Short mmCIF file of C-alpha atoms and ligand atoms in Angstrom, two decimals:
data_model
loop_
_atom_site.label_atom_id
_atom_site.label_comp_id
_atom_site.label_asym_id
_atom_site.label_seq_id
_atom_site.Cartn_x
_atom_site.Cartn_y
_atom_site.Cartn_z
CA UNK A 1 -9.88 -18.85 19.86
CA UNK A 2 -12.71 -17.36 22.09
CA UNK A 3 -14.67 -15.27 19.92
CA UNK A 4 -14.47 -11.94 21.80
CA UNK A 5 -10.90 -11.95 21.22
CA UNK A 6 -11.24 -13.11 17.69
CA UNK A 7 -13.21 -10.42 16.34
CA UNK A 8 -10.82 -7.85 18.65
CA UNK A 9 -7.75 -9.25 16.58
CA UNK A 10 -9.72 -8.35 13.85
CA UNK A 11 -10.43 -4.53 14.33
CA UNK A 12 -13.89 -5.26 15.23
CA UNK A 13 -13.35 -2.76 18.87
CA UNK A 14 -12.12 -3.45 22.67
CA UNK A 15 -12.62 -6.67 23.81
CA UNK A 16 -15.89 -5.23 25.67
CA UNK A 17 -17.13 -3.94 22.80
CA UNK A 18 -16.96 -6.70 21.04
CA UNK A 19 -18.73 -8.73 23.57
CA UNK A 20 -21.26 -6.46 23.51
CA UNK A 21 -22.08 -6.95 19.84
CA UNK A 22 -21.95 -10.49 19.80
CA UNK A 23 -24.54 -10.57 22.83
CA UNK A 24 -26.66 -8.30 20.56
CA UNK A 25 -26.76 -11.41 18.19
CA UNK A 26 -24.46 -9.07 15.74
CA UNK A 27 -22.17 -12.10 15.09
CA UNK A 28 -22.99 -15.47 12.78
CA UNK A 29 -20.87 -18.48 12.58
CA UNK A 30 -21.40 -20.43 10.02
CA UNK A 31 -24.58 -18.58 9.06
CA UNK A 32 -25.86 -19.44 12.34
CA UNK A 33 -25.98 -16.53 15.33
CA UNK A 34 -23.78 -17.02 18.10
CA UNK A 35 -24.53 -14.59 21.10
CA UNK A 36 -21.33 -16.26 23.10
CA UNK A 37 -18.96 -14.04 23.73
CA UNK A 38 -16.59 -17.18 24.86
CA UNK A 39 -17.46 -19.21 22.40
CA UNK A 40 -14.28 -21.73 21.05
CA UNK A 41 -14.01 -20.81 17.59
CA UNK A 42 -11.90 -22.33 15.00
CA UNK A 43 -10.77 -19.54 13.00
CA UNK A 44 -8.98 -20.56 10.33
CA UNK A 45 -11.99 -22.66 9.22
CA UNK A 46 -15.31 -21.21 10.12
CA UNK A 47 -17.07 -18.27 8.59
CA UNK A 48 -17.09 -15.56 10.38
CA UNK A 49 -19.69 -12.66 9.43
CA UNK A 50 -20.86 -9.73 11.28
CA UNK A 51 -23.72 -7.12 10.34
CA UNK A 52 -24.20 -9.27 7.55
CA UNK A 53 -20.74 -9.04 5.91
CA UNK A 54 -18.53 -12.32 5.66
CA UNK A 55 -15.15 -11.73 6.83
CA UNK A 56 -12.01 -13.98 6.57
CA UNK A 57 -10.01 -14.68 9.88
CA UNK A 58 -6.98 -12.97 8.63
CA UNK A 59 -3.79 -13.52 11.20
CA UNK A 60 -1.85 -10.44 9.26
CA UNK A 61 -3.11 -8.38 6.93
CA UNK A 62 -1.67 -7.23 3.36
CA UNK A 63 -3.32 -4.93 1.33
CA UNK A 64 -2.62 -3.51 -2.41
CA UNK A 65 -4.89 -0.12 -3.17
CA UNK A 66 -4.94 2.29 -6.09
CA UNK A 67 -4.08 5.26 -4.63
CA UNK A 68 -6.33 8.40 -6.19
CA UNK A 69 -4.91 11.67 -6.31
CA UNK A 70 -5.77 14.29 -3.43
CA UNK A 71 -5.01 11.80 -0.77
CA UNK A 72 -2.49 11.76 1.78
CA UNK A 73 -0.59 8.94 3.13
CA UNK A 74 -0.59 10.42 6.99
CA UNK A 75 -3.48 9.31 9.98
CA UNK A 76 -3.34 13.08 10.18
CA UNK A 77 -3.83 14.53 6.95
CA UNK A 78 -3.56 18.37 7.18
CA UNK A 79 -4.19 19.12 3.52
CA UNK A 80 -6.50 16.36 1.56
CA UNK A 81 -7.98 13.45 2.99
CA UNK A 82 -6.24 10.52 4.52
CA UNK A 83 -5.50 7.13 2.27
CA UNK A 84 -6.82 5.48 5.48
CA UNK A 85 -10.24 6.89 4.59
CA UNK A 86 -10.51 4.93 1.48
CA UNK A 87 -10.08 1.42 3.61
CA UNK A 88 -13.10 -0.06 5.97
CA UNK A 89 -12.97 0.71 9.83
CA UNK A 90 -11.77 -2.45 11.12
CA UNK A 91 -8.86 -2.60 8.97
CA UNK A 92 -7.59 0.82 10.08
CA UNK A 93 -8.24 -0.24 13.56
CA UNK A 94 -6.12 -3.29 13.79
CA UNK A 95 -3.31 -0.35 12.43
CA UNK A 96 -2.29 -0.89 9.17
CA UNK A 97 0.21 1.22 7.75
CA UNK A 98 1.57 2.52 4.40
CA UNK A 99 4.13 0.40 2.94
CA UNK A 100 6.33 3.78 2.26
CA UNK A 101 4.36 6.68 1.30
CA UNK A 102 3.35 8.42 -2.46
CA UNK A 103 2.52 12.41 -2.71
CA UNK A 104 -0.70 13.41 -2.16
CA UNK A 105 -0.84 14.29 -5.56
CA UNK A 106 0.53 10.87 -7.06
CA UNK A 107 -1.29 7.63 -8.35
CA UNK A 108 -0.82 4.32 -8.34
CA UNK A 109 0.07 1.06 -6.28
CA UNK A 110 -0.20 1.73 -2.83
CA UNK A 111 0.96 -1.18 -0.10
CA UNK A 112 -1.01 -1.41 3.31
CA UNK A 113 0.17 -4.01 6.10
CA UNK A 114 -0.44 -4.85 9.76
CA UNK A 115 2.96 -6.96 9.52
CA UNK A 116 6.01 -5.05 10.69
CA UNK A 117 8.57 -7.09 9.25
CA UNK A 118 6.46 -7.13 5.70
CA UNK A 119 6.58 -3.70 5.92
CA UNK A 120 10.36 -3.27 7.03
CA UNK A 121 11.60 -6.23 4.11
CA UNK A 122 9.68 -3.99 1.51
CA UNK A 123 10.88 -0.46 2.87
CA UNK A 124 14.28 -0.96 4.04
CA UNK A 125 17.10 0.44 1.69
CA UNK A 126 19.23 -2.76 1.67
CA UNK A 127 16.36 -4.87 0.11
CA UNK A 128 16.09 -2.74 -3.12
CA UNK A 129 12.56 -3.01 -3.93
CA UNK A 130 12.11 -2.17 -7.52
CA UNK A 131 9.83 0.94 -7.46
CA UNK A 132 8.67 1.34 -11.24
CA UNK A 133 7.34 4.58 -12.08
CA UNK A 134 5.26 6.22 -15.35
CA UNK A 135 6.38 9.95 -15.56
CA UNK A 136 4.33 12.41 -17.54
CA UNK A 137 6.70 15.52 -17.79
CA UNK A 138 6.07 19.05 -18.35
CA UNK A 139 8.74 19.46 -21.15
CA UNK A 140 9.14 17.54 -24.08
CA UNK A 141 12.40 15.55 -23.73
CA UNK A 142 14.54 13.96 -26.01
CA UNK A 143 17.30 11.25 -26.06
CA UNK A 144 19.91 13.29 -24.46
CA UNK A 145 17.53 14.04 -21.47
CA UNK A 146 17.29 9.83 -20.84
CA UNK A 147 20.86 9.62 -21.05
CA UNK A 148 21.38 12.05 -18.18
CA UNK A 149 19.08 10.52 -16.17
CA UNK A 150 20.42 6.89 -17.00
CA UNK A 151 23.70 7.84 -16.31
CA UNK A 152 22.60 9.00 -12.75
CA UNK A 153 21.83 12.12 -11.19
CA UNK A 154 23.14 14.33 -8.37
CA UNK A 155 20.58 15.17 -5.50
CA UNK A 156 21.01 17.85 -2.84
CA UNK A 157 22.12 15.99 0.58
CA UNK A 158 23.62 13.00 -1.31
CA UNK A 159 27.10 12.48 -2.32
CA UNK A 160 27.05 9.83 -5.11
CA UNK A 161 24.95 10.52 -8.17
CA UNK A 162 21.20 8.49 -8.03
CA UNK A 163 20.84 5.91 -11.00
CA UNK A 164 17.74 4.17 -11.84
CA UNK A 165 17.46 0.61 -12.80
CA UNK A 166 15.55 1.58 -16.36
CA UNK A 167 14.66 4.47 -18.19
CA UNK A 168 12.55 4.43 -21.13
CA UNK A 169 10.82 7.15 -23.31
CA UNK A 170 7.90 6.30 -24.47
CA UNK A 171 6.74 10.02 -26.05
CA UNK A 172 8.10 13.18 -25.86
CA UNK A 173 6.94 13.78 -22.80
CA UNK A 174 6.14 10.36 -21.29
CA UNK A 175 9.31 7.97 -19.22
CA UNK A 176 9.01 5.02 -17.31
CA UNK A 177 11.63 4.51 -14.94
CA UNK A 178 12.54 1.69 -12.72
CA UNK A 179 13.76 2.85 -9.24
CA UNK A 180 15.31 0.85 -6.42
CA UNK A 181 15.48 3.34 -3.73
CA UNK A 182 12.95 5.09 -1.50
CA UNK A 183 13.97 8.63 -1.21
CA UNK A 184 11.80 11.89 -0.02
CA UNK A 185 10.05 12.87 -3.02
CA UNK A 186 12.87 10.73 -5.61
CA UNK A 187 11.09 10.84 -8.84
CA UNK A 188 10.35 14.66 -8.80
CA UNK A 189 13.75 15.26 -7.36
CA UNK A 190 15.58 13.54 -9.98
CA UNK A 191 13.65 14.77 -13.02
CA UNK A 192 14.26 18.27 -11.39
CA UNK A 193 18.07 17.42 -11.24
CA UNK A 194 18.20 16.02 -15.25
CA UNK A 195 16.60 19.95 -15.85
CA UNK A 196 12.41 19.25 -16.36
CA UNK A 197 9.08 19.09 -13.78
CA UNK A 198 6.91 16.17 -13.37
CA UNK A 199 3.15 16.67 -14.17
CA UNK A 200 1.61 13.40 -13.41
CA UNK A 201 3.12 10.77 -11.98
CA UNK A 202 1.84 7.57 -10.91
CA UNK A 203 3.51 4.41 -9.36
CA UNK A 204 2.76 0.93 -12.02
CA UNK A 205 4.53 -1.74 -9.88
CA UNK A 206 6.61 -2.72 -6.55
CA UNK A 207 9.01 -5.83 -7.49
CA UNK A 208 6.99 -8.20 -9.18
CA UNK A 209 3.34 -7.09 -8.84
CA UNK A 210 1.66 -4.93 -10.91
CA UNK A 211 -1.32 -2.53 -10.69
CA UNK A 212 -2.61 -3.39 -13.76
CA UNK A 213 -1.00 -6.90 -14.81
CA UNK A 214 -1.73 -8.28 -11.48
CA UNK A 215 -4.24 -6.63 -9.19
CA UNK A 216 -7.19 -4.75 -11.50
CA UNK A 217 -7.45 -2.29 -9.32
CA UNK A 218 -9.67 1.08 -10.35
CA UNK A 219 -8.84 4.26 -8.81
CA UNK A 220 -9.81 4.59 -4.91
CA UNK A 221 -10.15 0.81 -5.16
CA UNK A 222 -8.48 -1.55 -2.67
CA UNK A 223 -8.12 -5.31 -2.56
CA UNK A 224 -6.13 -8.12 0.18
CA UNK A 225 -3.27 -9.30 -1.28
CA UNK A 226 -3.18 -13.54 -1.42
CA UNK A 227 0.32 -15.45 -1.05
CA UNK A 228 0.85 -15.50 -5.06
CA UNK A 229 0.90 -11.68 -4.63
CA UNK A 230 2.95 -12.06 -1.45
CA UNK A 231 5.47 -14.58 -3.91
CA UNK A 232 5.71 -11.70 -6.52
CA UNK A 233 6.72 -8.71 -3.63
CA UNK A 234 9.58 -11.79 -2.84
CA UNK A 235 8.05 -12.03 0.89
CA UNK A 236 7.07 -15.39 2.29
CA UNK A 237 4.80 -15.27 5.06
N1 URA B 26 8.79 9.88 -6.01
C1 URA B 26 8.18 11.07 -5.85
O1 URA B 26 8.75 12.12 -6.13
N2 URA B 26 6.91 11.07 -5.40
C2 URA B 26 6.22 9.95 -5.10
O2 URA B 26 5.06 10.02 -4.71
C3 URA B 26 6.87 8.71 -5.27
C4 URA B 26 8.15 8.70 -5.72
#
């Protein structure tokens, strides 16, 4: 691939601009400059690094992040910051998205992805994505509380009663619960419906890939996700 157009798939700018950098002498290849713009590159094999940060030639990208609270999960946020903030520039120009969308005020595993089928196979009801969930409530709760949420409940618009896949207690006041739907505000909605509030919550897992088991991710952190990831979401790319 010429290298112009290389770094452009990449989110490095136009094509001109991107040109212009790598006449600047901006661009190494194999730690050696390369000021030619039409330079044949092979880009699944040579190292690519510009300002003097190594990048990957990445066709797609897929991206796991910790999502802080305070953030929004809009381009344009009107209330906190934007998630998009938290990633580098040339990511968010080659348009990743949110894979779905948490609260502004919500934690947790956060999916980013140039890859619109990715994005649809994780997102779209009919898949059922597990979604699981640790719920700090406002209340303290007992059995009879997990029972009415395990046994499903009733949310204003819908007209069958919302069950989650699991629902454990592990305090008074602490549940995890296993989810696999992807409705406006669902967690909130349904704790609302079995009678309490939630006060934190934050998202621990999307099918088979875990914040903390799998990814290590601190707060505000953000990290590409590799094909064993990929394996555990149940997408092949
Ligand atoms: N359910 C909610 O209510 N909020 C989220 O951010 C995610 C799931």
């Amino acid at each position: 691939m010429q290298l112009e157009r290389l770094l452009q798939s990449q989110g490095f700018g136009s094509r001109k601009q991107c040109g212009r950098r790598i006449a600047a002498g901006d661009v190494r290849i194999d730690g050696v400059v390369c000021d030619d713009p039409c330079a044949e590159i092979d880009s699944g094999n040579s190292q690519i690094e510009i300002d003097g940060v190594i990048w990957r030639y990445r066709e797609k990208v897929y991206v796991a992040m910790h999502k802080p609270a305070g953030y929004e999960c809009t381009h344009h946020a009107r209330c906190y910051p934007s998630v998009y903030t938290l990633l580098p520039e040339p990511l968010v120009s080659r348009a990743v998205q949110t894979v779905g969308r948490l609260d502004a005020d919500t934690t947790g595993l956060l999916l980013f992805s140039d890859d619109g089928h990715f994005i649809h196979a994780l997102t779209s009801p009919r898949r059922h994505i597990t979604k699981g969930y640790r719920v700090i409530l406002k209340h303290d709760v007992d059995d009879c509380f997990v029972r009415r949420m395990a046994n499903g409940v009733l949310l204003r618009d819908e007209t069958s009663a919302i069950k989650p896949l699991s629902v454990t207690l592990t305090d008074a006041k602490t549940l995890l619960l296993e989810i696999d739907q992807g409705k406006f505000h669902q967690v909130k909605r349904m704790v609302a419906a079995a009678g309490n509030r939630v006060a934190v919550l934050h998202r621990l897992a999307m099918g088979g890939l875990s914040l903390a088991g799998d990814l290590l991710l601190e707060e505000g952190e953000w990290r590409y996700l590799e094909s064993a990831h990929l394996d555990r979401l149940g997408y092949n790319v």
